[in-house]
Short mmCIF file of C-alpha atoms in Angstrom, two decimals:
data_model
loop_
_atom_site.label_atom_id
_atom_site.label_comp_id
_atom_site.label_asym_id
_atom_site.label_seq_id
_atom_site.Cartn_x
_atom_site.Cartn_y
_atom_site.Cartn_z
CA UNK A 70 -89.48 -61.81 -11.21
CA UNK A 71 -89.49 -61.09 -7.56
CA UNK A 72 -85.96 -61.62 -7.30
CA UNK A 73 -84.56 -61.65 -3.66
CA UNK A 74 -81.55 -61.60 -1.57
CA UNK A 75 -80.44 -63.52 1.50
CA UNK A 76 -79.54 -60.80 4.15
CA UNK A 77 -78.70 -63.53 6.42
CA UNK A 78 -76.04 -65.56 4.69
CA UNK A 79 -71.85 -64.49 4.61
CA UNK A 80 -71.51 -61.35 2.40
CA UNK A 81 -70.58 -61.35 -1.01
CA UNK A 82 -70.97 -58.39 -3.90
CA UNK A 83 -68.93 -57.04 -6.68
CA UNK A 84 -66.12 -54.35 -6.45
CA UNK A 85 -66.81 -50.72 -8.44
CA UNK A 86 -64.06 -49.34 -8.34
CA UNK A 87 -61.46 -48.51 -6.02
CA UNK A 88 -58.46 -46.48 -5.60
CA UNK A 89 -55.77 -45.00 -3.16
CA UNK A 90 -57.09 -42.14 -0.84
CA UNK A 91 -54.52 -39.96 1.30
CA UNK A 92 -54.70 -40.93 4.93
CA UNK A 93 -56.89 -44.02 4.12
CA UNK A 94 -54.63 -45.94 2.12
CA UNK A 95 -56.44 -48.53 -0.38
CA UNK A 96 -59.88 -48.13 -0.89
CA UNK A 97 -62.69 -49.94 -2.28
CA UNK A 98 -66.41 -49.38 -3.54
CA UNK A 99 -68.61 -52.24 -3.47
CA UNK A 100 -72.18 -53.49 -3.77
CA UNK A 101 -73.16 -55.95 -1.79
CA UNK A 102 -75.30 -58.34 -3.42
CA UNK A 103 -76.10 -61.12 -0.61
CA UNK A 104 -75.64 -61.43 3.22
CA UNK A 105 -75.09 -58.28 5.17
CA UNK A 106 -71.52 -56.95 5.27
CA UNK A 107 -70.79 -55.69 9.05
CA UNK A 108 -67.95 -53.75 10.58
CA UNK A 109 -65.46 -56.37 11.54
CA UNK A 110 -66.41 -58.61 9.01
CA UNK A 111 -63.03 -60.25 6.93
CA UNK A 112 -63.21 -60.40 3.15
CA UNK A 113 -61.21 -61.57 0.38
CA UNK A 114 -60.92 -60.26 -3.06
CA UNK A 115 -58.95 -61.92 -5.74
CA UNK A 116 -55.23 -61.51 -3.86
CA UNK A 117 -56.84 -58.65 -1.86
CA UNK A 118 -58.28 -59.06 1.56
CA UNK A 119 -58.96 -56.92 4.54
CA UNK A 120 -60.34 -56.42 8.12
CA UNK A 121 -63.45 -54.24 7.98
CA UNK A 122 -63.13 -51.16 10.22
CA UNK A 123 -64.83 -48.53 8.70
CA UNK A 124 -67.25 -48.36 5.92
CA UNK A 125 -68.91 -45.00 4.63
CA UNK A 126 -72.43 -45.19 2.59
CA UNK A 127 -72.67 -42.59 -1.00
CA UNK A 128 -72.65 -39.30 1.55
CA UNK A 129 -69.48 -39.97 3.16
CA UNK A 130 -71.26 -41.34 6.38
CA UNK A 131 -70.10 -43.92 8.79
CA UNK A 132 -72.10 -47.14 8.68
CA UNK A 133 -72.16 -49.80 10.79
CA UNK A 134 -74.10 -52.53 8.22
CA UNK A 135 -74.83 -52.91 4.60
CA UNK A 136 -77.81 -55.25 3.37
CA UNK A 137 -77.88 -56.56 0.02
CA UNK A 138 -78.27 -54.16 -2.68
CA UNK A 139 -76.07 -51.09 -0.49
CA UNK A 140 -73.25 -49.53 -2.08
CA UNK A 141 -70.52 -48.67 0.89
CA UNK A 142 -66.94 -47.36 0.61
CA UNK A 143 -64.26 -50.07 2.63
CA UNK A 144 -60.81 -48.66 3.87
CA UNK A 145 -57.88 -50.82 4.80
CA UNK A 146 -57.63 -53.38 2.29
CA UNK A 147 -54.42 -54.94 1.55
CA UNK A 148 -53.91 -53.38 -2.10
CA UNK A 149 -56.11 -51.98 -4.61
CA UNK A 150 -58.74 -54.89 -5.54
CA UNK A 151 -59.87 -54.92 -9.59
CA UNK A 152 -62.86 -53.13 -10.42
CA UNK A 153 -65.70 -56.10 -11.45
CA UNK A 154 -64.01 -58.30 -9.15
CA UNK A 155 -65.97 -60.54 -6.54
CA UNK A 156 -65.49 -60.43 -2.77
CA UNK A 157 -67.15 -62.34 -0.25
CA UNK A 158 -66.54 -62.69 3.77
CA UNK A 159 -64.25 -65.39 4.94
CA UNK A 160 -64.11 -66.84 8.85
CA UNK A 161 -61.47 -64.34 9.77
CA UNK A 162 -58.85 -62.29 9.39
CA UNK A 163 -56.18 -64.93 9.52
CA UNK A 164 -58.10 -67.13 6.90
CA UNK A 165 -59.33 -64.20 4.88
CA UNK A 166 -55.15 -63.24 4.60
CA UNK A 167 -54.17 -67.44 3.48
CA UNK A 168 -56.78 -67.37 1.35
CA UNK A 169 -55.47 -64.28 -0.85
CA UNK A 170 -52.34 -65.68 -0.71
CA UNK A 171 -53.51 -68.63 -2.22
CA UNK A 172 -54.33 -66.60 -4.88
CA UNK A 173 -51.44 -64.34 -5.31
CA UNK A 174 -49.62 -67.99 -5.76
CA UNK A 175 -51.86 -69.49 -8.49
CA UNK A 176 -51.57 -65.86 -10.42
CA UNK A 177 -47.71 -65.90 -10.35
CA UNK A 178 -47.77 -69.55 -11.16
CA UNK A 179 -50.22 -68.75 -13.88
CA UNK A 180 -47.96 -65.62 -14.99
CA UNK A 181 -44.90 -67.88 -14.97
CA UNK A 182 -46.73 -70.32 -17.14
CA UNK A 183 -48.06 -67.73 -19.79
CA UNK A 184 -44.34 -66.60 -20.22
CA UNK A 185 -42.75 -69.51 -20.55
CA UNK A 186 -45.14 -70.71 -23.50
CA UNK A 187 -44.25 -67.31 -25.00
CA UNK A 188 -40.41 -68.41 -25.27
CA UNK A 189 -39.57 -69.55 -28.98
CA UNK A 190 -39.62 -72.91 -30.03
CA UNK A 191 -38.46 -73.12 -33.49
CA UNK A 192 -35.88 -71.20 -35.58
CA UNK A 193 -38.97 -69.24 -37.39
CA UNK A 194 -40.25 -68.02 -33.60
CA UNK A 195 -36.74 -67.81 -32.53
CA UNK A 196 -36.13 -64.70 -35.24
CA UNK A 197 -39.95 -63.42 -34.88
CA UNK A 198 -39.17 -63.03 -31.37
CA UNK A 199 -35.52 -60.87 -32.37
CA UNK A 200 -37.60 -59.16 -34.84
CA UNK A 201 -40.05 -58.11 -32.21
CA UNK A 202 -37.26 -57.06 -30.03
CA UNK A 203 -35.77 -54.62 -32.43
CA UNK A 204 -38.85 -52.66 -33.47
CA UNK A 205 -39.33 -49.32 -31.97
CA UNK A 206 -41.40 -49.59 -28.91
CA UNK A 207 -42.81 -46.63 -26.86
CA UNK A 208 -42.51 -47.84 -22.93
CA UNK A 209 -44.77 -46.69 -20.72
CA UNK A 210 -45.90 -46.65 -17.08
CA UNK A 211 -49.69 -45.61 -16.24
CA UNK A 212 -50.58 -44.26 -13.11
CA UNK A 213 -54.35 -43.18 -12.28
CA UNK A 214 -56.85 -41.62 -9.19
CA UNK A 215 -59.05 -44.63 -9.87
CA UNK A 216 -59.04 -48.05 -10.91
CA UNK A 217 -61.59 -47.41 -13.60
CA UNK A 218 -59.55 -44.62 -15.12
CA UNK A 219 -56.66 -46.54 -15.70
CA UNK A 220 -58.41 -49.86 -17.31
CA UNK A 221 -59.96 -47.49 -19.45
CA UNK A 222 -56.37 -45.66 -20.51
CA UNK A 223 -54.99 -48.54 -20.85
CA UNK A 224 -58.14 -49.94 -23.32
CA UNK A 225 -57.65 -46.70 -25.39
CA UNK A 226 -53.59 -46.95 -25.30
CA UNK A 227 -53.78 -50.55 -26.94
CA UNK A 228 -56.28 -49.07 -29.68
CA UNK A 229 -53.26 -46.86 -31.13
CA UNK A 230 -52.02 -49.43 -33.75
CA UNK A 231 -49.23 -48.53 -35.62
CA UNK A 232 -46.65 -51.22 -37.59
CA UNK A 233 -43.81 -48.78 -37.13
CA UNK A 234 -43.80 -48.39 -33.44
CA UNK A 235 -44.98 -50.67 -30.74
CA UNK A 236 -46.90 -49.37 -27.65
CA UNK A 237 -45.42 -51.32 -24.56
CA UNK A 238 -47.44 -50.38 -21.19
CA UNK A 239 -45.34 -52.22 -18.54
CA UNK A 240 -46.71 -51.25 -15.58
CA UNK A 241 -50.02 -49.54 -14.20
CA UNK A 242 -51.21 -48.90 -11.56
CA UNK A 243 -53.15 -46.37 -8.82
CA UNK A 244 -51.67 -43.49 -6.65
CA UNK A 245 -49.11 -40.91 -7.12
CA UNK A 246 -46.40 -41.56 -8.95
CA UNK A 247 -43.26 -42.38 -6.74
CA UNK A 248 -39.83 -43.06 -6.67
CA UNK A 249 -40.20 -46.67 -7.55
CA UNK A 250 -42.17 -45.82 -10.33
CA UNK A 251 -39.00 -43.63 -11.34
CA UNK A 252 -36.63 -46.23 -10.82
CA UNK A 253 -38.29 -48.99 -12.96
CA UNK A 254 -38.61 -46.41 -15.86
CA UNK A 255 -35.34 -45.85 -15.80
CA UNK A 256 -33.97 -49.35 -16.14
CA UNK A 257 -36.26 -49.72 -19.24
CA UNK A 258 -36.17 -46.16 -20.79
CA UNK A 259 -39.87 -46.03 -19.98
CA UNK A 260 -41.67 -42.84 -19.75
CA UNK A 261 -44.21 -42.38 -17.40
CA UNK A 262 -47.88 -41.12 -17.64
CA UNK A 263 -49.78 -39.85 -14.76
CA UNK A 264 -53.68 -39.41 -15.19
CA UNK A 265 -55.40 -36.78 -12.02
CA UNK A 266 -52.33 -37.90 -10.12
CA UNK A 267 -49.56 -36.10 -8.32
CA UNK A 268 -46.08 -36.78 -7.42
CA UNK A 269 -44.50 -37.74 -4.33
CA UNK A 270 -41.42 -35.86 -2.79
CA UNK A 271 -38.16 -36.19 -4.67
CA UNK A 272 -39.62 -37.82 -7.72
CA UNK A 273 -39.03 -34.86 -10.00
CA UNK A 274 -35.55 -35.01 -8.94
CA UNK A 275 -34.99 -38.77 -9.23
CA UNK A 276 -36.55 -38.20 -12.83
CA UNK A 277 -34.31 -35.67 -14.00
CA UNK A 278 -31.14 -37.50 -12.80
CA UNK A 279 -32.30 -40.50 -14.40
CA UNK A 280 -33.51 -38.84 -17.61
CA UNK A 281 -36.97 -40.14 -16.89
CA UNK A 282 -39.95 -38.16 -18.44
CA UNK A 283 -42.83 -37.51 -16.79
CA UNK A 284 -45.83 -36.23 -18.01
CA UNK A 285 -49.15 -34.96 -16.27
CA UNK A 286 -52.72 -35.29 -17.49
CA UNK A 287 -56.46 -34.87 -16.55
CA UNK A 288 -58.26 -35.48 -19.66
CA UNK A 289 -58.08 -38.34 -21.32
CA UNK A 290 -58.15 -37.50 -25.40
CA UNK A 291 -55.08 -35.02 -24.62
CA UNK A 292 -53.08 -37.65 -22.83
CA UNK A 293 -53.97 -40.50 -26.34
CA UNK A 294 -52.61 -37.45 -28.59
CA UNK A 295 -49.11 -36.82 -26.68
CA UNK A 296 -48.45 -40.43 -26.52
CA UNK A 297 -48.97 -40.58 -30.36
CA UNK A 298 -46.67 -37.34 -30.78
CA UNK A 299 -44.62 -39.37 -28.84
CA UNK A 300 -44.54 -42.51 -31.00
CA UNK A 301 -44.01 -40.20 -34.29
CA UNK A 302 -40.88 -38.66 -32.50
CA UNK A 303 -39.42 -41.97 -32.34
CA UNK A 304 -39.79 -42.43 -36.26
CA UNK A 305 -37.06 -42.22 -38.10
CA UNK A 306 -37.31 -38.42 -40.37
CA UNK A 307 -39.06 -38.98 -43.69
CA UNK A 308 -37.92 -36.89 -46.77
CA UNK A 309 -39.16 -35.78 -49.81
CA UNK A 310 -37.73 -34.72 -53.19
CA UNK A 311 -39.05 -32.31 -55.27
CA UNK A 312 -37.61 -31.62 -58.66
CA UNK A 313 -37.05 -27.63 -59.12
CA UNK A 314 -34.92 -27.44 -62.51
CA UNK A 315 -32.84 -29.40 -65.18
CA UNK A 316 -29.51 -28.53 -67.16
CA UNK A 317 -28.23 -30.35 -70.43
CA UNK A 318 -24.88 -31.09 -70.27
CA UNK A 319 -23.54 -29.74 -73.52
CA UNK A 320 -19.96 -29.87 -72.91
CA UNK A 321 -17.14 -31.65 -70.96
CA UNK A 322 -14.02 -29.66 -69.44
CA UNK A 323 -10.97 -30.55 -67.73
CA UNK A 324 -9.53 -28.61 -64.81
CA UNK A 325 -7.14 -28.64 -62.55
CA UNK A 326 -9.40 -29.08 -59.86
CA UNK A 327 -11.20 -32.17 -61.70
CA UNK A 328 -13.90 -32.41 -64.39
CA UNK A 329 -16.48 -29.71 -65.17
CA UNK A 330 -19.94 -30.09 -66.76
CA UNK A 331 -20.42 -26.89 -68.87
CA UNK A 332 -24.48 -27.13 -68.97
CA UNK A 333 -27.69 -25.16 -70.40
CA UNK A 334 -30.43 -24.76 -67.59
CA UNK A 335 -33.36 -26.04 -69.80
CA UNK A 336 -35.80 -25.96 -66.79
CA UNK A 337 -36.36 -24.53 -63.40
CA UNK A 338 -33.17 -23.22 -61.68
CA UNK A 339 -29.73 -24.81 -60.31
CA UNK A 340 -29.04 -23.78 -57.02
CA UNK A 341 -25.70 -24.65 -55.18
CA UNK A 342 -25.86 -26.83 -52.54
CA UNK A 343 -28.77 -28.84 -53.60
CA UNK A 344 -28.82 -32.84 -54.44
CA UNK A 345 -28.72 -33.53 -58.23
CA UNK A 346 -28.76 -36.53 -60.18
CA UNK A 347 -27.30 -37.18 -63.50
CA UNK A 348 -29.21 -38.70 -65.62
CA UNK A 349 -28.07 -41.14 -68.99
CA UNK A 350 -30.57 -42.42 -71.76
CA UNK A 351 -33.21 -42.77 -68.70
CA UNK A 352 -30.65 -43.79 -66.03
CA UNK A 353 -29.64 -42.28 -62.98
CA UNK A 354 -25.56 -42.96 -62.79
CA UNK A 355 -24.84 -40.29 -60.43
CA UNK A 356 -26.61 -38.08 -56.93
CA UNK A 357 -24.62 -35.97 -55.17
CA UNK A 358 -24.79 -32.35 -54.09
CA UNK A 359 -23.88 -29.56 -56.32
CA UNK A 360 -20.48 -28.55 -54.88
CA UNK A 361 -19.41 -25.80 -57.67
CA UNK A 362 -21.68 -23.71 -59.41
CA UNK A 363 -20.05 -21.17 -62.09
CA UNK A 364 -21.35 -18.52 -64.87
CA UNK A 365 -18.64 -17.99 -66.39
CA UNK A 366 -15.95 -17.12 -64.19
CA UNK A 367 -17.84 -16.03 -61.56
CA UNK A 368 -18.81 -18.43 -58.47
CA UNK A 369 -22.76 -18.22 -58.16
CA UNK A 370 -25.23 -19.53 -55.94
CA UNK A 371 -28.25 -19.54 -58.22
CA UNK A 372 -28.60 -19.77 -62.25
CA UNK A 373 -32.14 -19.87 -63.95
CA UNK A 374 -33.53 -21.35 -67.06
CA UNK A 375 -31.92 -20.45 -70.63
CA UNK A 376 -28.67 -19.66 -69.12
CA UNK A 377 -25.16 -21.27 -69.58
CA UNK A 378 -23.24 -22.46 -66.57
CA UNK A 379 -20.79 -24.69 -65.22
CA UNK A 380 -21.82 -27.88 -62.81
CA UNK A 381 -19.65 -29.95 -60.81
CA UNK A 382 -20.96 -32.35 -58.66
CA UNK A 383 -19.71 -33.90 -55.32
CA UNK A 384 -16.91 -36.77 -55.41
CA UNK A 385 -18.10 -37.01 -59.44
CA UNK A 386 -16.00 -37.25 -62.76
CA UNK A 387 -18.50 -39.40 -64.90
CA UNK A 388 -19.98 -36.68 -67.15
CA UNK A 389 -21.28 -37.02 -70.77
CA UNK A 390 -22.87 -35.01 -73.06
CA UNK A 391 -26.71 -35.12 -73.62
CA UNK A 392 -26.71 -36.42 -69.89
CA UNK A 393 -29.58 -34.12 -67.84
CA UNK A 394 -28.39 -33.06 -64.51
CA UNK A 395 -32.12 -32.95 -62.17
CA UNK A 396 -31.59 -30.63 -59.45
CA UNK A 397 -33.75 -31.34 -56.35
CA UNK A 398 -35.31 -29.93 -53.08
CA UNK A 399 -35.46 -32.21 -50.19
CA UNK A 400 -38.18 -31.36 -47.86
CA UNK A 401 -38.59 -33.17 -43.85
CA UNK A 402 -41.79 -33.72 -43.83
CA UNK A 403 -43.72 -35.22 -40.41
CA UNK A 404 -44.16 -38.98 -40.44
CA UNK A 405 -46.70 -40.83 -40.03
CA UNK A 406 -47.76 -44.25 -37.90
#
């Protein structure tokens, strides 16, 4: 199509990515993709804007212009600008600065706006919203090397669905992790998850007073598997019952201790200590642990099929014959999401 740029016209391009480099503060790489971007120029990006002093092409060198279609590295902008975002040159500094306040405004306002049609407006919302509020919900802070690598951690955190826990990420952002980060954590019991990054002085410190964990990672599949160990942690421990033996109750005896089952073992094995349910004409009207266990006279722990023994359960007087007396083994086993 013989498609052309206008070198001569204020720049303008799109942001790549961008990030926080040590010693050079907020950093940005662009492509410009009209005008010619010079060093001096002013540019605004969204709520970002800076002041260019220094721009460095793809081998790290110092350039003094970039025509359309140059990719070039700017230093000094005023925070982290999104990746995909627009820029383009403004008259100066000082108008380049009111303009991305402008912005910041209408973003806040827009924020403010967002919220406050999220309050409820009817009973039904009202206890939605309470419901919402009670569910388990992991808390988390993000913080990457790049811009890119945290939009796409946070794309992959929102793919782990689960209707047990919710996955909260309340803040993200680019750098080390610092003692603000800490601080905000700890007023939400938020964890926080750092991605190629370090930490700043003190922050392990603040972290441990606070009871804040922190967690360091560098590929991007191991960090999506802790956060799901750590959503199953929050899950309340699952149980199940398995059914290891059965006794008939045969007689009834009073003691001075209570009532006594005197029982056959028709199945399996009664241990002591284990839950049991009695069980009437297809009924369960009893499930408590076996507290007394006897073969004859003699206190045991175990007793095995085709034997005679004596059951009495926990806190339980309501014994009759031909009632079965299912003995159980309750396993933990790992939930699931």
């Amino acid at each position: 199509l013989e498609l052309q740029a206008n070198p001569k016209k204020p720049a303008e391009g799109v942001v790549i990515e961008g990030q926080i480099e040590v010693g050079r503060g907020p950093t940005a790489t662009v492509i410009v993709q009209g005008g010619t971007l010079k060093v001096g120029d002013s540019l605004v990006c969204g709520h970002n804007f800076t002041k260019v002093k220094a721009m460095f092409n793809e081998y790290g060198k110092n350039v003094k212009i970039a025509p359309p279609s140059t990719p070039v590295r700017i230093i000094g902008w005023s925070d982290v600008p999104d990746c995909g975002a627009q820029f383009h040159s403004a008259k100066n500094e000082k108008a380049a600065k009111r303009e991305a306040v402008t912005k910041m405004v209408e973003v806040r306002a827009g924020q403010a706006a967002d919220q406050q049609d999220l309050m409820p407006t009817s009973p039904e919302k009202l206890f939605a919203a309470i419901a919402a509020t009670q569910k388990k919900t992991l808390r988390l802070i993000v913080k990457g090397d790049v811009f890119g690598s945290v939009e796409a951690l946070k794309s992959a955190l929102v793919e782990i669905k689960s209707e047990k826990v919710c996955l909260d990420i309340i803040r993200s952002g680019i750098g080390a992790i610092s003692k603000s980060d800490v601080q905000k954590a700890a007023a939400g019991g938020t964890e926080i998850i750092g991605f190629n990054v370090k930490t700043e002085n003190g922050v392990q410190a603040l972290a441990k007073h606070h009871a804040v964990k922190i967690t360091h990672h560098s590929i991007i599949y191991e960090l999506l598997d802790r956060v799901r160990e750590d959503m199953v942690e929050m899950l309340d421990p699952e149980y199940r019952e398995t059914k290891i033996g059965a006794a008939e109750i045969r007689a009834v005896f009073q003691v001075a201790n209570g009532v006594v089952a005197g029982c056959l073992v028709v199945e399996g094995r009664v241990i002591k200590g284990n839950l049991a349910r009695v069980v009437r004409n297809g009924k369960v009207v009893a499930e408590r642990k076996i507290d007394t266990l006897r073969r004859e006279k003699d206190e045991v722990k175990e007793v095995r099929a085709g034997t005679e023994c004596g059951i009495h359960l926990e806190n339980t007087t309501d014994y009759k014959e031909g009632d079965i007396i299912e003995v159980l083994e309750v396993h933990e086993v790992r939930p699931e999401l």
